[in-house]
mmCIF file of C-alpha atoms and ligand atoms in Angstrom:
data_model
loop_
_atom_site.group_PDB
_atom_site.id
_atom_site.type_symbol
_atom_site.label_atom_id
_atom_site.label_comp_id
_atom_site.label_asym_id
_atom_site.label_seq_id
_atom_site.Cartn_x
_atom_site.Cartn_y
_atom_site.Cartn_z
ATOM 1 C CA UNK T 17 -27.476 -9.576 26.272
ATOM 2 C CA UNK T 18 -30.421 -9.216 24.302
ATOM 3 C CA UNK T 19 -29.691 -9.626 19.965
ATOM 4 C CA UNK T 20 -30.452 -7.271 17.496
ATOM 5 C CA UNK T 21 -32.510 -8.025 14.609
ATOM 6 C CA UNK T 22 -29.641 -7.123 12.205
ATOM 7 C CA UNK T 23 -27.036 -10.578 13.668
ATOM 8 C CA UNK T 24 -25.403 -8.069 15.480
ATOM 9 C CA UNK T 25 -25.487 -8.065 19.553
ATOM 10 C CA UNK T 26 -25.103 -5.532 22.376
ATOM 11 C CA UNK T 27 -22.091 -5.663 24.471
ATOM 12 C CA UNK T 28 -22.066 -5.163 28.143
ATOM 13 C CA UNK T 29 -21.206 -1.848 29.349
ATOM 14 C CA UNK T 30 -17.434 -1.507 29.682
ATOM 15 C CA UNK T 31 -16.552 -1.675 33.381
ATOM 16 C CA UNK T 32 -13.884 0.897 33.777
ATOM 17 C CA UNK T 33 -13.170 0.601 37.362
ATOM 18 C CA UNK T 34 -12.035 -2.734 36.612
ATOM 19 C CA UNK T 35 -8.973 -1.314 34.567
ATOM 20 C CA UNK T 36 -7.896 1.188 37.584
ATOM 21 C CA UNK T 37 -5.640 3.712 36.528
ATOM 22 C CA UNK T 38 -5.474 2.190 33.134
ATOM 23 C CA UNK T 39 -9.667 2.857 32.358
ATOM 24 C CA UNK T 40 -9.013 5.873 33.335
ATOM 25 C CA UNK T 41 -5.950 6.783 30.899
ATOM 26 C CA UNK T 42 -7.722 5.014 28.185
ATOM 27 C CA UNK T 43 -11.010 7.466 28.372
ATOM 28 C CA UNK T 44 -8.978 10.504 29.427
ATOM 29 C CA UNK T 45 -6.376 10.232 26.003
ATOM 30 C CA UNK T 46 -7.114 12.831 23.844
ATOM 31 C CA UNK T 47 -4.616 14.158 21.477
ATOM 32 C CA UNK T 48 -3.459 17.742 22.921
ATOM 33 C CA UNK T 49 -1.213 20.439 20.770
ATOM 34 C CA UNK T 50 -1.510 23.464 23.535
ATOM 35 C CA UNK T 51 1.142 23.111 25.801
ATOM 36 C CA UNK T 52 2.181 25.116 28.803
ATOM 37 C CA UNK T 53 5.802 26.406 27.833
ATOM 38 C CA UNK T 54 7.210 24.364 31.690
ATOM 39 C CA UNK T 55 10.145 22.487 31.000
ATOM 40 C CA UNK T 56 9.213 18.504 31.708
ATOM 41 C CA UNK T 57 11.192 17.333 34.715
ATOM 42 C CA UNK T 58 14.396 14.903 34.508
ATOM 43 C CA UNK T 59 12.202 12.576 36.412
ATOM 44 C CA UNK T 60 9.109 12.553 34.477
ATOM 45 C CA UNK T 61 10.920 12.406 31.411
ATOM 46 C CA UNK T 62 12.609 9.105 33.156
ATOM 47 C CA UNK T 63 9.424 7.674 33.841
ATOM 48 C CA UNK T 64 7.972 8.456 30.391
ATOM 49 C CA UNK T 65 10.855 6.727 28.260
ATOM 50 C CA UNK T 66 10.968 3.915 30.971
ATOM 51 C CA UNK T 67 7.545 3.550 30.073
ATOM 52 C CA UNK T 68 7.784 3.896 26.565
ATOM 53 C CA UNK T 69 10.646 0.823 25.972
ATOM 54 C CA UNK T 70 11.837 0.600 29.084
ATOM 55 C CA UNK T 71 13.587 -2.648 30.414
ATOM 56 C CA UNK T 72 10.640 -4.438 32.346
ATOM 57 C CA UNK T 73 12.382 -7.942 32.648
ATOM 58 C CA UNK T 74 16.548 -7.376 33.256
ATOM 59 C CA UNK T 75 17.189 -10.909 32.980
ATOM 60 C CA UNK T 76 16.332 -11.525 29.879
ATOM 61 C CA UNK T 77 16.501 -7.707 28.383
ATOM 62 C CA UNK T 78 12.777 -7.729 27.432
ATOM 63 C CA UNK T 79 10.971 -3.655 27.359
ATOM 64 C CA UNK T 80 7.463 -2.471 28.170
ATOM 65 C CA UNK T 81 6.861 -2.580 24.645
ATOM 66 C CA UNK T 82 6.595 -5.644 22.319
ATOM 67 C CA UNK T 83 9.068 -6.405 19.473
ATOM 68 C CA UNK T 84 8.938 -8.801 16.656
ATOM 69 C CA UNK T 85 11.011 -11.293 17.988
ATOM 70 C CA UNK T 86 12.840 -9.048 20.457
ATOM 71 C CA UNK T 87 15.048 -7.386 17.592
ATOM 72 C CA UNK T 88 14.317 -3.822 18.835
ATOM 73 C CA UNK T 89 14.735 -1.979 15.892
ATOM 74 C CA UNK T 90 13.434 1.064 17.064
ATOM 75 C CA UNK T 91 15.532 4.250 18.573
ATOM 76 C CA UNK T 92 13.387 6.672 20.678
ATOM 77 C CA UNK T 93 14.968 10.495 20.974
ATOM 78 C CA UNK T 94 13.691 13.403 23.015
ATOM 79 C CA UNK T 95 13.659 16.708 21.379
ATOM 80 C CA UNK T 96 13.859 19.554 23.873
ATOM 81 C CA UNK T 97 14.892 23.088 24.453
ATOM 82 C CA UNK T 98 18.541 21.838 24.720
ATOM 83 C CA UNK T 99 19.310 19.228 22.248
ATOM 84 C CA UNK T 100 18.450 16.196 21.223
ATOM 85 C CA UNK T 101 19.249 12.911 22.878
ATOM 86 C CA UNK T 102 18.764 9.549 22.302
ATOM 87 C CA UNK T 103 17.546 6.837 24.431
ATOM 88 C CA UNK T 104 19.265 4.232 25.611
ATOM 89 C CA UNK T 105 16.937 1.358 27.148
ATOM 90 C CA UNK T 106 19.584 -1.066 28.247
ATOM 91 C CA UNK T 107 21.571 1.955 30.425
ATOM 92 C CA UNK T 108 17.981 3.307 31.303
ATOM 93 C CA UNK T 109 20.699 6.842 30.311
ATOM 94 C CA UNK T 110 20.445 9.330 27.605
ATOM 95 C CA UNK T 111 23.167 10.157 24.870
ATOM 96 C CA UNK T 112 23.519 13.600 23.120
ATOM 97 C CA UNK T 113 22.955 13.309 19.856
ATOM 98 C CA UNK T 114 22.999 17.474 18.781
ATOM 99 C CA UNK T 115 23.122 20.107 21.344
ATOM 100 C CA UNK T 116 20.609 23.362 20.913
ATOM 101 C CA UNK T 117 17.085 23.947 20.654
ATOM 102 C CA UNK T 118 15.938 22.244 17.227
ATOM 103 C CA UNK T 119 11.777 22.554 18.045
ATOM 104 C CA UNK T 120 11.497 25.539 15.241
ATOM 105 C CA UNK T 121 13.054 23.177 12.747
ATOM 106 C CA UNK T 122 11.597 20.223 13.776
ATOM 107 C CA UNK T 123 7.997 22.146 13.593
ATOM 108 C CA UNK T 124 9.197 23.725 9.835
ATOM 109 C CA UNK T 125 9.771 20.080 8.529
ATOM 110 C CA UNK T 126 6.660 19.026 10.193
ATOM 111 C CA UNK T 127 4.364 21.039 7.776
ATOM 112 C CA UNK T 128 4.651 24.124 9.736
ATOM 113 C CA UNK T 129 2.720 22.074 12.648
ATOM 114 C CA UNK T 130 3.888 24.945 15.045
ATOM 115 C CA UNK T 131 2.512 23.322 18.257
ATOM 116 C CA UNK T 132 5.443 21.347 17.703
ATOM 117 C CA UNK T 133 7.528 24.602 18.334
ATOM 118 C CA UNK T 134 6.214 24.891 21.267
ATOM 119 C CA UNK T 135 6.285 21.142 22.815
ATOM 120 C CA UNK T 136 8.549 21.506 25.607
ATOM 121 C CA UNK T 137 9.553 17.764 24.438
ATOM 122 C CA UNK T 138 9.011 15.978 21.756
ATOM 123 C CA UNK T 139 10.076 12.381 21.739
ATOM 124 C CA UNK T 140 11.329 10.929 18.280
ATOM 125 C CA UNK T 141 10.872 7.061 17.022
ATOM 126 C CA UNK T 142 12.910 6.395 14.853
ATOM 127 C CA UNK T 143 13.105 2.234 12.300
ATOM 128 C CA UNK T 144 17.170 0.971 12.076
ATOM 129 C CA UNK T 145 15.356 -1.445 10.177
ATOM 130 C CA UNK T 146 18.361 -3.925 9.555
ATOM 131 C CA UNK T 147 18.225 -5.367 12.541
ATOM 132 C CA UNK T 148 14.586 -6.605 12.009
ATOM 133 C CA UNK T 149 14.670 -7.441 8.466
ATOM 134 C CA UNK T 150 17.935 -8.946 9.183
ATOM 135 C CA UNK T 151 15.256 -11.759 10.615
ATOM 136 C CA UNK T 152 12.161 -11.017 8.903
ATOM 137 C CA UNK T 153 13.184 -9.540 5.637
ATOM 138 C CA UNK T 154 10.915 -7.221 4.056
ATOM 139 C CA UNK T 155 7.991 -8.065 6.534
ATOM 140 C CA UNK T 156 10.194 -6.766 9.233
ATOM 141 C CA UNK T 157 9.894 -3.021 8.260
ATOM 142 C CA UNK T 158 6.115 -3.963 8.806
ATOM 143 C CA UNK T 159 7.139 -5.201 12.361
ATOM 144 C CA UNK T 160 8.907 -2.238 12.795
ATOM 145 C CA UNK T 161 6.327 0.618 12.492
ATOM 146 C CA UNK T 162 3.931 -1.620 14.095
ATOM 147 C CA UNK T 163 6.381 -1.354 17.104
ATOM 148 C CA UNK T 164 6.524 2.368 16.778
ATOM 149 C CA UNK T 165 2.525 2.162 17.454
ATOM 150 C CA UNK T 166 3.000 0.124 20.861
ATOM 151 C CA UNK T 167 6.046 2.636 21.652
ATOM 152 C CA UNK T 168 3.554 5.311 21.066
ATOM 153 C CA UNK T 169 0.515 4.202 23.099
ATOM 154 C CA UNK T 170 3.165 3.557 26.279
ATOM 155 C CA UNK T 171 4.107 7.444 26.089
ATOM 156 C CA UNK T 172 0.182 8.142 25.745
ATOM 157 C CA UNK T 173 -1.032 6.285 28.332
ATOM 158 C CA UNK T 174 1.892 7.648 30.103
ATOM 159 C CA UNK T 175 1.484 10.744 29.982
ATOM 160 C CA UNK T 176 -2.562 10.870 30.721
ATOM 161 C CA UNK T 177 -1.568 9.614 33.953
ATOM 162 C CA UNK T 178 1.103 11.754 35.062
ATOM 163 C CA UNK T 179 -1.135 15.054 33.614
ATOM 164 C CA UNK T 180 0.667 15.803 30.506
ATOM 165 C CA UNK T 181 -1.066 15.539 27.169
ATOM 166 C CA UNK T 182 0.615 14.113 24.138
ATOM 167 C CA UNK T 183 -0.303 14.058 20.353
ATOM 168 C CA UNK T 184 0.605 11.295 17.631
ATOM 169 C CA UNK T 185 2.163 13.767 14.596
ATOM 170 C CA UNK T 186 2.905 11.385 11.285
ATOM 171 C CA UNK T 187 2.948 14.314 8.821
ATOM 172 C CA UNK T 188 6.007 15.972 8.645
ATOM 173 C CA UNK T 189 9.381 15.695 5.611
ATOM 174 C CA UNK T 190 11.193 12.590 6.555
ATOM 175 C CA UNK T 191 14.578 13.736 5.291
ATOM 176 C CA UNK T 192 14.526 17.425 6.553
ATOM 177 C CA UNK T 193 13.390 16.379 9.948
ATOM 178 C CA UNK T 194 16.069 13.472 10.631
ATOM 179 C CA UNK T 195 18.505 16.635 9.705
ATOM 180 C CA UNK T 196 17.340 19.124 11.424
ATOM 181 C CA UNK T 197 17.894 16.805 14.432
ATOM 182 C CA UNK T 198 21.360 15.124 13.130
ATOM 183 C CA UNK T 199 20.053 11.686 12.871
ATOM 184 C CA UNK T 200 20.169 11.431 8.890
ATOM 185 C CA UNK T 201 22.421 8.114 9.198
ATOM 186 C CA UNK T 202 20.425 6.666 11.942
ATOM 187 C CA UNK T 203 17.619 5.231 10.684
ATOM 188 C CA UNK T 204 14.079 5.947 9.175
ATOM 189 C CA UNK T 205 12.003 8.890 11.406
ATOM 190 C CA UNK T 206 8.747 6.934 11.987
ATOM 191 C CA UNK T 207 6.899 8.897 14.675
ATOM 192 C CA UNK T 208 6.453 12.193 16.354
ATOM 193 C CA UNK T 209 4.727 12.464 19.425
ATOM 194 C CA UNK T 210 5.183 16.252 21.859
ATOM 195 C CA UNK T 211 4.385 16.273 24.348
ATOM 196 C CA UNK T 212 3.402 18.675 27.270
ATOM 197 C CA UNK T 213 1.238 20.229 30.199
ATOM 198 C CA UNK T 214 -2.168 20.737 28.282
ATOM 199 C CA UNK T 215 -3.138 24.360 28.628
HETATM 200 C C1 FMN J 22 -0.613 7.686 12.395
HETATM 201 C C2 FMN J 22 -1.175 8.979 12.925
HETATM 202 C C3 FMN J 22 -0.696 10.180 12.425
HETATM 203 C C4 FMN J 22 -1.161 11.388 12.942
HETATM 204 N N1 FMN J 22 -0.608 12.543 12.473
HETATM 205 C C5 FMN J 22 -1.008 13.716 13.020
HETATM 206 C C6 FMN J 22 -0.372 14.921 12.636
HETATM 207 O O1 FMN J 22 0.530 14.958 11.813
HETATM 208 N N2 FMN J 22 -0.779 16.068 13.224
HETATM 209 C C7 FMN J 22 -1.768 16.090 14.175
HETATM 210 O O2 FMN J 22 -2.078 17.182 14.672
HETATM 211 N N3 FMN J 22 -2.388 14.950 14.575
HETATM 212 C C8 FMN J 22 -2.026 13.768 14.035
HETATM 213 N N4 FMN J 22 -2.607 12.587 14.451
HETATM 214 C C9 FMN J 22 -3.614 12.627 15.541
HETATM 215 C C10 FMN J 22 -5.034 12.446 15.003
HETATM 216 O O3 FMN J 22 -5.448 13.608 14.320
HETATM 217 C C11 FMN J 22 -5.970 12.150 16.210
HETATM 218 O O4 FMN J 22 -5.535 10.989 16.856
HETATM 219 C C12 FMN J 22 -7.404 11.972 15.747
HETATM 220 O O5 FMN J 22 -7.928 13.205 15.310
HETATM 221 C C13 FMN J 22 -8.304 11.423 16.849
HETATM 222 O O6 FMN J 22 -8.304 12.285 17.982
HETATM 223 P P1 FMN J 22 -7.841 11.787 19.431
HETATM 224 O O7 FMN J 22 -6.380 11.379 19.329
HETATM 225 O O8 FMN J 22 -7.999 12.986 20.333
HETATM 226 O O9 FMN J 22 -8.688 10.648 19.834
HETATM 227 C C14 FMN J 22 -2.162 11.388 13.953
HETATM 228 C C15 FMN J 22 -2.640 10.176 14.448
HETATM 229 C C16 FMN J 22 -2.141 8.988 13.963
HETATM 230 C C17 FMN J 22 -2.637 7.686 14.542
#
């Protein structure tokens, strides 16, 4: 590695193949707001929230994602053309939270973003920030949307490999997207990300 005359030196050239699949997702993410209007099948949506925060370790109830002391204060709920449901990690199931198609409002309270109109799913994170700052106190809610990141990357990463493209959305009305999707009294809306086959 020769050094450069400013104290800086030149890395080796990343060795992709090393990673496998995961080089592969990490140079092939892009975010992508054209989707094709395909419904996302039961089982890749499985595999997507399973990857998201999925239990990875049943005996001792830990997720693919880290948490600040394993509080899991996040909720993760999937928008799509007939409701909206919420995640349930433990159950590896999904609850209704609101049935009906909600994209259009979601998109309206998300600055008129209208890709998000047209995201055949959009998956929701969403801080119940009590039970982290229960622990942490304030430095929790810090923990918290720091979580929401790792959550994020999963469904990324997740969805380069199985061919869908996904885009990180954090501008959009707080309040008049948690009611447009009847989650106003579950917590703080911390992340968007739709998600569909790029077109
Ligand atoms: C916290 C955060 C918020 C973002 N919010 C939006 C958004 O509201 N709308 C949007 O179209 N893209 C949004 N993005 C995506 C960025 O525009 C995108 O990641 C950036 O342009 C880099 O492009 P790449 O993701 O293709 O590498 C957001 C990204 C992050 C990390």
């Amino acid at each position: 590695m020769g050094r450069l005359s400013s104290g800086s030196r030149k890395l080796p050239i990343p060795d992709w193949d090393r990673l496998g699949l995961l080089g592969e997702s990490l140079l092939e993410r892009r975010s992508v707001r054209s989707y094709s209007p395909d419904t996302i099948p039961e089982e890749d949506v499985s595999l997507l929230l399973a990857s998201a925060c999925g239990v990875s370790d049943p005996v001792d109830g830990l997720r693919t994602a880290p948490s600040g002391g394993a509080t899991y204060p996040l909720d993760l709920y999937v928008v799509s053309e007939t409701g909206v449901e919420q995640y349930v990690p433990e159950a590896h199931s999904l609850v209704l939270i609101k049935e009906g198609d909600t994209r259009s409002d979601l998109a309206h309270h998300s600055y008129r973003q209208s890709f998000i109109a047209r995201a055949p799913v959009t998956f929701v994170i969403c801080a119940d920030y009590p039970r982290i700052t229960s622990r942490y106190k304030d430095r929790g809610i810090r923990y918290a949307i720091l979580e929401a990141g790792h959550i994020a990357q999963n469904i990324h990463l997740a969805c380069v490999s199985l061919g869908y493209g996904s885009v990180a959305v954090g501008a959009y009305d707080d309040d008049g997207v948690a009611k447009a999707l009847g989650i106003e009294e579950r917590g703080h809306v911390i992340y968007l990300i739709p998600v569909g086959r790029p077109v």
